[in-house]
Short mmCIF file of C-alpha atoms and ligand atoms in Angstrom, two decimals:
data_model
loop_
_atom_site.label_atom_id
_atom_site.label_comp_id
_atom_site.label_asym_id
_atom_site.label_seq_id
_atom_site.Cartn_x
_atom_site.Cartn_y
_atom_site.Cartn_z
CA UNK A 460 16.06 13.01 4.18
CA UNK A 461 14.08 15.67 2.85
CA UNK A 462 10.67 14.52 1.54
CA UNK A 463 10.00 15.69 -1.88
CA UNK A 464 7.33 18.50 -2.03
CA UNK A 465 4.99 18.59 -5.06
CA UNK A 466 3.63 21.74 -6.58
CA UNK A 467 -0.11 22.44 -6.48
CA UNK A 468 -0.30 21.76 -10.33
CA UNK A 469 1.41 18.28 -9.81
CA UNK A 470 -1.10 17.60 -7.08
CA UNK A 471 -4.05 18.55 -9.29
CA UNK A 472 -2.65 16.44 -12.07
CA UNK A 473 -2.65 13.40 -9.52
CA UNK A 474 -6.27 14.04 -8.78
CA UNK A 475 -7.18 13.90 -12.45
CA UNK A 476 -5.17 10.81 -12.89
CA UNK A 477 -6.54 9.07 -10.04
CA UNK A 478 -10.02 9.31 -11.55
CA UNK A 479 -8.66 7.64 -14.62
CA UNK A 480 -6.73 5.05 -12.95
CA UNK A 481 -9.25 3.51 -10.60
CA UNK A 482 -11.63 3.31 -13.65
CA UNK A 483 -9.73 0.03 -14.29
CA UNK A 484 -12.53 -1.20 -16.61
CA UNK A 485 -10.59 0.61 -19.36
CA UNK A 486 -7.68 -1.63 -18.86
CA UNK A 487 -9.79 -4.75 -18.89
CA UNK A 488 -10.64 -4.62 -22.53
CA UNK A 489 -9.38 -7.85 -24.38
CA UNK A 490 -7.20 -6.86 -27.33
CA UNK A 491 -8.19 -8.61 -30.68
CA UNK A 492 -4.51 -8.03 -32.15
CA UNK A 493 -3.46 -11.44 -30.48
CA UNK A 494 -4.61 -13.51 -33.50
CA UNK A 495 -1.48 -12.88 -35.27
CA UNK A 496 0.38 -14.84 -32.47
CA UNK A 497 -1.84 -17.79 -32.47
CA UNK A 498 0.32 -20.27 -34.05
CA UNK A 499 3.28 -20.02 -31.56
CA UNK A 500 1.32 -19.60 -28.42
CA UNK A 501 -0.33 -21.97 -26.04
CA UNK A 502 -4.23 -21.78 -25.25
CA UNK A 503 -5.40 -18.87 -23.05
CA UNK A 504 -5.19 -19.52 -19.29
CA UNK A 505 -5.77 -17.59 -16.05
CA UNK A 506 -2.48 -16.45 -14.25
CA UNK A 507 -1.11 -14.07 -11.48
CA UNK A 508 1.47 -11.35 -12.01
CA UNK A 509 4.57 -12.05 -9.67
CA UNK A 510 6.48 -8.92 -10.89
CA UNK A 511 6.28 -6.40 -13.56
CA UNK A 512 9.39 -4.86 -15.45
CA UNK A 513 9.16 -2.66 -18.45
CA UNK A 514 7.29 -4.48 -21.14
CA UNK A 515 7.49 -7.88 -19.60
CA UNK A 516 6.09 -9.58 -16.51
CA UNK A 517 6.47 -12.77 -14.57
CA UNK A 518 3.46 -14.94 -14.38
CA UNK A 519 2.29 -18.02 -12.46
CA UNK A 520 -0.89 -19.97 -12.25
CA UNK A 521 -3.42 -18.49 -9.81
CA UNK A 522 -2.75 -21.39 -7.19
CA UNK A 523 1.09 -21.49 -7.53
CA UNK A 524 3.22 -23.01 -4.75
CA UNK A 525 6.27 -21.36 -2.91
CA UNK A 526 9.38 -21.82 -5.08
CA UNK A 527 7.50 -22.09 -8.44
CA UNK A 528 9.45 -20.76 -11.31
CA UNK A 529 7.47 -18.03 -12.93
CA UNK A 530 6.99 -17.86 -16.85
CA UNK A 531 8.20 -14.53 -18.60
CA UNK A 532 5.48 -13.00 -20.85
CA UNK A 533 5.16 -9.79 -22.91
CA UNK A 534 2.69 -7.08 -21.85
CA UNK A 535 0.59 -5.42 -24.67
CA UNK A 536 0.79 -1.82 -24.76
CA UNK A 537 -2.70 -1.32 -23.85
CA UNK A 538 -2.15 -3.19 -20.55
CA UNK A 539 0.56 -0.87 -19.37
CA UNK A 540 -0.74 -0.41 -15.77
CA UNK A 541 -0.33 -4.02 -15.06
CA UNK A 542 1.31 -4.73 -11.63
CA UNK A 543 2.13 -7.51 -9.12
CA UNK A 544 -0.95 -9.21 -7.93
CA UNK A 545 -3.04 -8.64 -11.07
CA UNK A 546 -5.05 -11.51 -12.37
CA UNK A 547 -4.69 -11.97 -16.04
CA UNK A 548 -5.56 -13.96 -19.01
CA UNK A 549 -2.40 -14.97 -20.72
CA UNK A 550 -0.90 -17.56 -23.20
CA UNK A 551 2.51 -19.32 -22.67
CA UNK A 552 5.12 -19.24 -25.47
CA UNK A 553 8.63 -20.13 -26.06
CA UNK A 554 10.58 -18.50 -24.81
CA UNK A 555 8.00 -15.64 -24.01
CA UNK A 556 4.26 -15.71 -23.45
CA UNK A 557 1.90 -12.88 -23.79
CA UNK A 558 -0.56 -11.28 -21.34
CA UNK A 559 -3.77 -10.77 -23.14
CA UNK A 560 -6.07 -9.03 -20.67
CA UNK A 561 -6.41 -8.07 -16.85
CA UNK A 562 -9.32 -9.23 -14.82
CA UNK A 563 -11.22 -6.72 -12.94
CA UNK A 564 -9.38 -5.58 -9.78
CA UNK A 565 -10.86 -5.93 -6.32
CA UNK A 566 -8.35 -3.29 -4.95
CA UNK A 567 -5.54 -1.31 -6.21
CA UNK A 568 -2.58 0.40 -4.50
CA UNK A 569 -0.71 3.38 -6.06
CA UNK A 570 1.62 6.01 -5.23
CA UNK A 571 3.07 9.19 -6.70
CA UNK A 572 6.21 8.93 -8.53
CA UNK A 573 8.99 11.43 -8.90
CA UNK A 574 7.13 13.67 -11.34
CA UNK A 575 3.85 13.58 -9.40
CA UNK A 576 2.04 11.09 -11.26
CA UNK A 577 0.06 8.29 -9.59
CA UNK A 578 1.37 4.94 -10.41
CA UNK A 579 -0.34 1.58 -9.71
CA UNK A 580 1.95 -0.66 -7.48
CA UNK A 581 -0.02 -3.68 -6.60
CA UNK A 582 -3.38 -5.11 -7.14
CA UNK A 583 -5.91 -7.42 -5.49
CA UNK A 584 -4.64 -6.56 -1.97
CA UNK A 585 -6.61 -7.81 1.10
CA UNK A 586 -4.61 -6.15 3.85
CA UNK A 587 -1.99 -3.44 4.38
CA UNK A 588 0.81 -4.20 6.98
CA UNK A 589 2.12 -1.00 8.26
CA UNK A 590 5.46 -2.03 9.82
CA UNK A 591 7.16 0.03 12.68
CA UNK A 592 9.95 -0.50 14.92
CA UNK A 593 11.66 1.42 17.91
CA UNK A 594 14.52 2.31 15.45
CA UNK A 595 13.88 4.28 13.05
CA UNK A 596 11.32 5.93 15.48
CA UNK A 597 7.79 5.73 14.16
CA UNK A 598 5.94 9.09 13.39
CA UNK A 599 2.20 8.54 14.20
CA UNK A 600 1.00 10.93 11.49
CA UNK A 601 2.73 8.82 9.08
CA UNK A 602 0.95 5.82 10.37
CA UNK A 603 -2.42 7.75 10.30
CA UNK A 604 -1.62 8.67 6.62
CA UNK A 605 -1.16 5.00 5.63
CA UNK A 606 -4.47 4.26 7.50
CA UNK A 607 -6.46 6.96 5.74
CA UNK A 608 -4.86 5.71 2.18
CA UNK A 609 -5.79 2.04 3.16
CA UNK A 610 -9.39 2.86 4.26
CA UNK A 611 -10.10 5.09 1.20
CA UNK A 612 -9.00 1.92 -1.03
CA UNK A 613 -11.21 -0.21 0.93
CA UNK A 614 -8.26 -2.20 2.29
CA UNK A 615 -8.05 -3.01 6.17
CA UNK A 616 -4.71 -1.88 7.72
CA UNK A 617 -2.87 -3.48 10.48
CA UNK A 618 0.21 -2.86 12.58
CA UNK A 619 3.43 -5.00 12.94
CA UNK A 620 5.88 -3.91 15.57
CA UNK A 621 9.17 -5.49 14.60
CA UNK A 622 12.55 -5.58 16.34
CA UNK A 623 10.81 -6.64 19.58
CA UNK A 624 14.14 -8.14 20.44
CA UNK A 625 15.62 -4.52 21.07
CA UNK A 626 15.55 -3.13 24.70
CA UNK A 627 13.85 -0.01 23.19
CA UNK A 628 10.90 -1.92 22.03
CA UNK A 629 9.41 -1.55 25.53
CA UNK A 630 9.75 2.26 25.63
CA UNK A 631 6.61 3.99 26.82
CA UNK A 632 6.14 6.18 23.90
CA UNK A 633 5.88 3.25 21.67
CA UNK A 634 3.83 1.37 24.17
CA UNK A 635 1.31 4.31 24.23
CA UNK A 636 1.05 4.59 20.51
CA UNK A 637 0.42 0.83 20.07
CA UNK A 638 -2.30 1.03 22.90
CA UNK A 639 -3.95 3.86 21.03
CA UNK A 640 -4.21 1.90 17.80
CA UNK A 641 -5.31 -1.23 19.79
CA UNK A 642 -8.11 0.72 21.31
CA UNK A 643 -9.24 1.97 17.76
CA UNK A 644 -9.52 -1.81 16.86
CA UNK A 645 -6.48 -2.26 14.75
CA UNK A 646 -5.09 -5.78 14.90
CA UNK A 647 -1.41 -5.76 15.78
CA UNK A 648 1.57 -8.05 16.06
CA UNK A 649 4.93 -7.73 17.99
CA UNK A 650 7.63 -9.67 16.29
CA UNK A 651 11.39 -9.95 15.86
CA UNK A 652 12.57 -10.91 12.31
CA UNK A 653 16.11 -11.22 13.92
CA UNK A 654 15.23 -13.63 16.78
CA UNK A 655 12.25 -15.02 14.99
CA UNK A 656 9.74 -14.25 17.97
CA UNK A 657 6.02 -13.73 17.57
CA UNK A 658 6.14 -15.08 13.87
CA UNK A 659 3.69 -17.93 14.43
CA UNK A 660 0.71 -15.57 15.36
CA UNK A 661 1.66 -13.22 12.48
CA UNK A 662 1.76 -16.29 9.94
CA UNK A 663 -1.73 -17.29 11.23
CA UNK A 664 -3.18 -14.13 10.30
CA UNK A 665 -1.14 -13.63 7.05
CA UNK A 666 -2.29 -16.99 5.82
CA UNK A 667 -5.75 -15.64 5.06
CA UNK A 668 -4.71 -12.77 2.84
CA UNK A 669 -2.52 -10.99 0.30
CA UNK A 670 -0.78 -8.24 2.28
CA UNK A 671 1.57 -5.57 1.23
CA UNK A 672 4.15 -4.32 3.64
CA UNK A 673 4.51 -0.57 4.07
CA UNK A 674 6.67 1.54 6.43
CA UNK A 675 9.77 3.73 6.73
CA UNK A 676 12.98 2.29 5.38
CA UNK A 677 15.01 0.29 7.93
CA UNK A 678 11.98 -0.99 9.95
CA UNK A 679 12.79 -4.55 8.78
CA UNK A 680 10.02 -5.18 6.09
CA UNK A 681 12.57 -7.17 3.86
CA UNK A 682 13.94 -8.97 6.78
CA UNK A 683 10.55 -10.01 7.82
CA UNK A 684 9.69 -11.44 4.37
CA UNK A 685 13.06 -13.34 4.50
CA UNK A 686 12.08 -14.79 7.92
CA UNK A 687 8.74 -15.84 6.95
CA UNK A 688 9.75 -17.44 3.58
CA UNK A 689 13.07 -19.39 3.39
CA UNK A 690 12.86 -19.20 -0.42
CA UNK A 691 12.71 -15.49 -0.32
CA UNK A 692 15.98 -13.25 -0.80
CA UNK A 693 14.57 -9.91 -0.37
CA UNK A 694 17.47 -7.29 -0.02
CA UNK A 695 18.15 -6.31 3.58
CA UNK A 696 19.91 -3.09 4.66
CA UNK A 697 19.44 0.56 4.08
CA UNK A 698 22.28 0.65 1.42
CA UNK A 699 20.23 -1.35 -1.06
CA UNK A 700 17.38 1.15 -0.97
CA UNK A 701 19.79 4.07 -0.86
CA UNK A 702 21.55 2.82 -3.88
CA UNK A 703 18.48 2.16 -5.92
CA UNK A 704 17.11 5.64 -4.98
CA UNK A 705 20.37 7.30 -6.09
CA UNK A 706 20.14 5.65 -9.48
CA UNK A 707 16.53 6.32 -9.88
CA UNK A 708 15.96 2.69 -10.71
CA UNK A 709 12.36 1.53 -10.36
CA UNK A 710 12.01 -1.10 -7.73
CA UNK A 711 9.04 -3.17 -8.56
CA UNK A 712 6.62 -4.93 -6.30
CA UNK A 713 7.05 -8.56 -6.05
CA UNK A 714 4.45 -11.17 -4.92
CA UNK A 715 5.69 -13.90 -2.46
CA UNK A 716 3.73 -17.12 -1.72
CA UNK A 717 4.33 -17.93 1.99
CA UNK A 718 5.08 -21.51 2.94
CA UNK A 719 2.61 -21.09 5.83
CA UNK A 720 -0.20 -19.93 3.45
CA UNK A 721 -1.00 -16.41 2.36
CA UNK A 722 0.86 -13.99 0.14
CA UNK A 723 3.04 -10.89 0.73
CA UNK A 724 4.07 -8.25 -1.57
CA UNK A 725 7.39 -6.51 -0.76
CA UNK A 726 7.61 -2.95 -2.46
CA UNK A 727 10.66 -1.02 -1.64
CA UNK A 728 8.88 1.76 -3.74
CA UNK A 729 6.16 2.59 -1.26
CA UNK A 730 7.61 5.08 1.17
CA UNK A 731 4.33 7.09 1.26
CA UNK A 732 0.90 6.96 -0.30
CA UNK A 733 -0.23 10.31 -1.68
CA UNK A 734 -3.42 11.64 -0.13
CA UNK A 735 -3.57 14.67 -2.43
CA UNK A 736 -6.11 13.15 -4.68
CA UNK A 737 -8.57 12.81 -1.67
CA UNK A 738 -10.91 15.55 -0.76
CA UNK A 739 -11.03 16.41 2.95
CA UNK A 740 -14.24 14.55 3.78
CA UNK A 741 -12.53 11.44 2.76
CA UNK A 742 -9.59 11.99 5.14
CA UNK A 743 -12.07 12.39 7.86
CA UNK A 744 -13.70 9.02 6.92
CA UNK A 745 -10.12 7.43 7.19
CA UNK A 746 -10.15 8.32 10.80
CA UNK A 747 -12.44 5.52 11.78
CA UNK A 748 -13.49 6.71 15.23
CA UNK A 749 -14.70 10.10 13.66
CA UNK A 750 -17.31 8.13 11.72
CA UNK A 751 -20.34 8.38 14.24
CA UNK A 752 -19.64 12.02 14.50
CA UNK A 753 -19.57 13.04 10.77
CA UNK A 754 -22.47 14.73 9.39
CA UNK A 755 -23.60 16.05 12.79
CA UNK A 756 -21.55 19.38 12.98
CA UNK A 757 -23.37 22.67 12.88
CA UNK A 758 -21.95 23.53 9.28
CA UNK A 759 -22.45 20.95 6.69
CA UNK A 760 -19.13 21.56 5.16
CA UNK A 761 -17.34 21.62 8.44
CA UNK A 762 -13.73 20.71 8.13
CA UNK A 763 -13.12 20.06 11.90
CA UNK A 764 -10.35 22.72 12.11
CA UNK A 765 -11.80 25.27 14.51
CA UNK A 766 -15.40 25.82 13.40
CA UNK A 767 -17.98 26.62 16.02
CA UNK A 768 -20.51 23.76 16.65
CA UNK A 769 -18.00 21.11 15.53
CA UNK A 770 -19.06 17.83 17.19
CA UNK A 771 -15.61 16.11 16.32
CA UNK A 772 -13.83 18.99 18.10
CA UNK A 773 -16.46 18.51 20.97
CA UNK A 774 -15.67 14.74 21.07
CA UNK A 775 -12.18 15.48 22.01
CA UNK A 776 -13.32 17.51 24.89
CA UNK A 777 -15.42 14.40 25.90
CA UNK A 778 -12.55 12.21 25.54
CA UNK A 779 -14.18 10.22 22.75
CA UNK A 780 -11.57 11.21 20.33
CA UNK A 781 -7.80 11.58 21.22
CA UNK A 782 -6.38 14.98 20.81
CA UNK A 783 -3.47 13.57 19.10
CA UNK A 784 -5.42 11.97 16.36
CA UNK A 785 -7.48 15.27 15.65
CA UNK A 786 -4.31 17.10 15.54
CA UNK A 787 -2.93 14.42 13.11
CA UNK A 788 -6.15 14.73 10.94
CA UNK A 789 -5.82 18.63 10.93
CA UNK A 790 -2.25 18.30 9.91
CA UNK A 791 -3.20 16.02 6.97
CA UNK A 792 -6.09 18.40 5.84
CA UNK A 793 -3.88 21.57 6.02
CA UNK A 794 -1.22 19.77 3.73
CA UNK A 795 -3.99 19.31 1.00
CA UNK A 796 -4.30 21.50 -1.87
CA UNK A 797 -6.91 24.16 -1.33
CA UNK A 798 -10.41 23.66 -2.60
N1 GDP B 157 17.54 -5.92 16.07
C1 GDP B 157 16.73 -6.10 14.98
N2 GDP B 157 17.25 -5.58 13.84
C2 GDP B 157 16.32 -6.02 12.66
C3 GDP B 157 15.20 -6.75 12.73
N3 GDP B 157 14.73 -6.89 11.61
C4 GDP B 157 15.63 -6.22 10.69
N4 GDP B 157 16.64 -5.54 11.37
C5 GDP B 157 17.66 -4.80 10.84
O1 GDP B 157 17.11 -3.64 10.40
C6 GDP B 157 17.93 -3.12 9.23
C7 GDP B 157 16.79 -2.81 8.14
O2 GDP B 157 16.27 -3.98 7.81
P1 GDP B 157 15.60 -4.21 6.19
O3 GDP B 157 14.88 -5.54 6.40
O4 GDP B 157 16.48 -3.82 5.14
O5 GDP B 157 14.30 -3.03 6.46
P2 GDP B 157 13.59 -2.43 5.17
O6 GDP B 157 14.05 -1.05 4.70
O7 GDP B 157 12.16 -2.03 6.16
O8 GDP B 157 13.27 -3.37 4.33
C8 GDP B 157 18.80 -4.16 8.92
O9 GDP B 157 20.05 -3.86 9.36
C9 GDP B 157 18.27 -5.46 9.55
O10 GDP B 157 19.28 -6.33 9.99
C10 GDP B 157 14.92 -7.32 14.03
O11 GDP B 157 14.00 -7.99 14.31
N5 GDP B 157 15.59 -6.89 15.17
MG1 MG B 158 13.51 -3.50 2.11
ZN1 ZN B 159 -16.74 19.48 12.56
#
């Protein structure tokens, strides 16, 4: 599957939009025009967005339980960036309520759409679960990209190796990869959604957080949600994603409350996070083991590519940074627009 390439102009536009998007204050202004609805609507209350479609959203109380049926509400035009996980002020109505305001977000995930615009996907996320499996084979550079995006949004990433039931799950390439991330301090879990192994430890961790699952199509993200939540019916199998992709249907992020505690957001739409809006310095910061070296290179604007006096490159020679991670960093930096 060829990944779509964006033109430089599209990437620049993403940069500009990014600045506007994270300034979510603009989205949180209450709208005075709700007075006209006052008769038919209930009192203002807090809620959380379960999923968003078009001009409507499904809403539940912030402390909802698994299996609770959400209420449908209209979303005001000025709240167009509303996404799963958003905390809102809303009023119930028959048959449809109305969302009046978005509360300030503590985090926001976004991804580039087909036109190269950045779109918010999910809000108020605590952790990003990067799901991998022996099949389809993982790409360490893709994992690194997810990690850079997560760190830059202030969200801690961790790894879930699914399909532990497959013989190939013990292969040495995968083992090395997991060991490298473990040494960097990333939490990791080995599970099988199919034979339900390793789920207890994962559930214990998930119970503390709202997590979003990311990873290549086919690694078992939807299967994992279904095995953690008997009420969930996330669509399993490559066909479902292939079909939605062919039709250009927007697949929206959905928030699940797990019976074991914790919340998961399944988002078939997140295949990658754009990194184009980041400047190179922020990419380096997303490689957490580079941190102690940054700012100490001979040249203040060192990009750690091939400059003389680069302490990051020197750290590889001293076995303090892996050559694989440096190469992965360099690959990301070279893929960014010039400037
Ligand atoms: N052997 C094995 N197959 C799995 C496991 N989890 C999911 N699968 C299979 O992997 C394929 C893709 O699963 P799906 O949940 O749709 O992946 P997604 O694209 O990441 O959501 C399906 O055929 C699943 O049956 C697992 O733990 N072990
Ligand atoms: Mg899926
Ligand atoms: Zn350097």
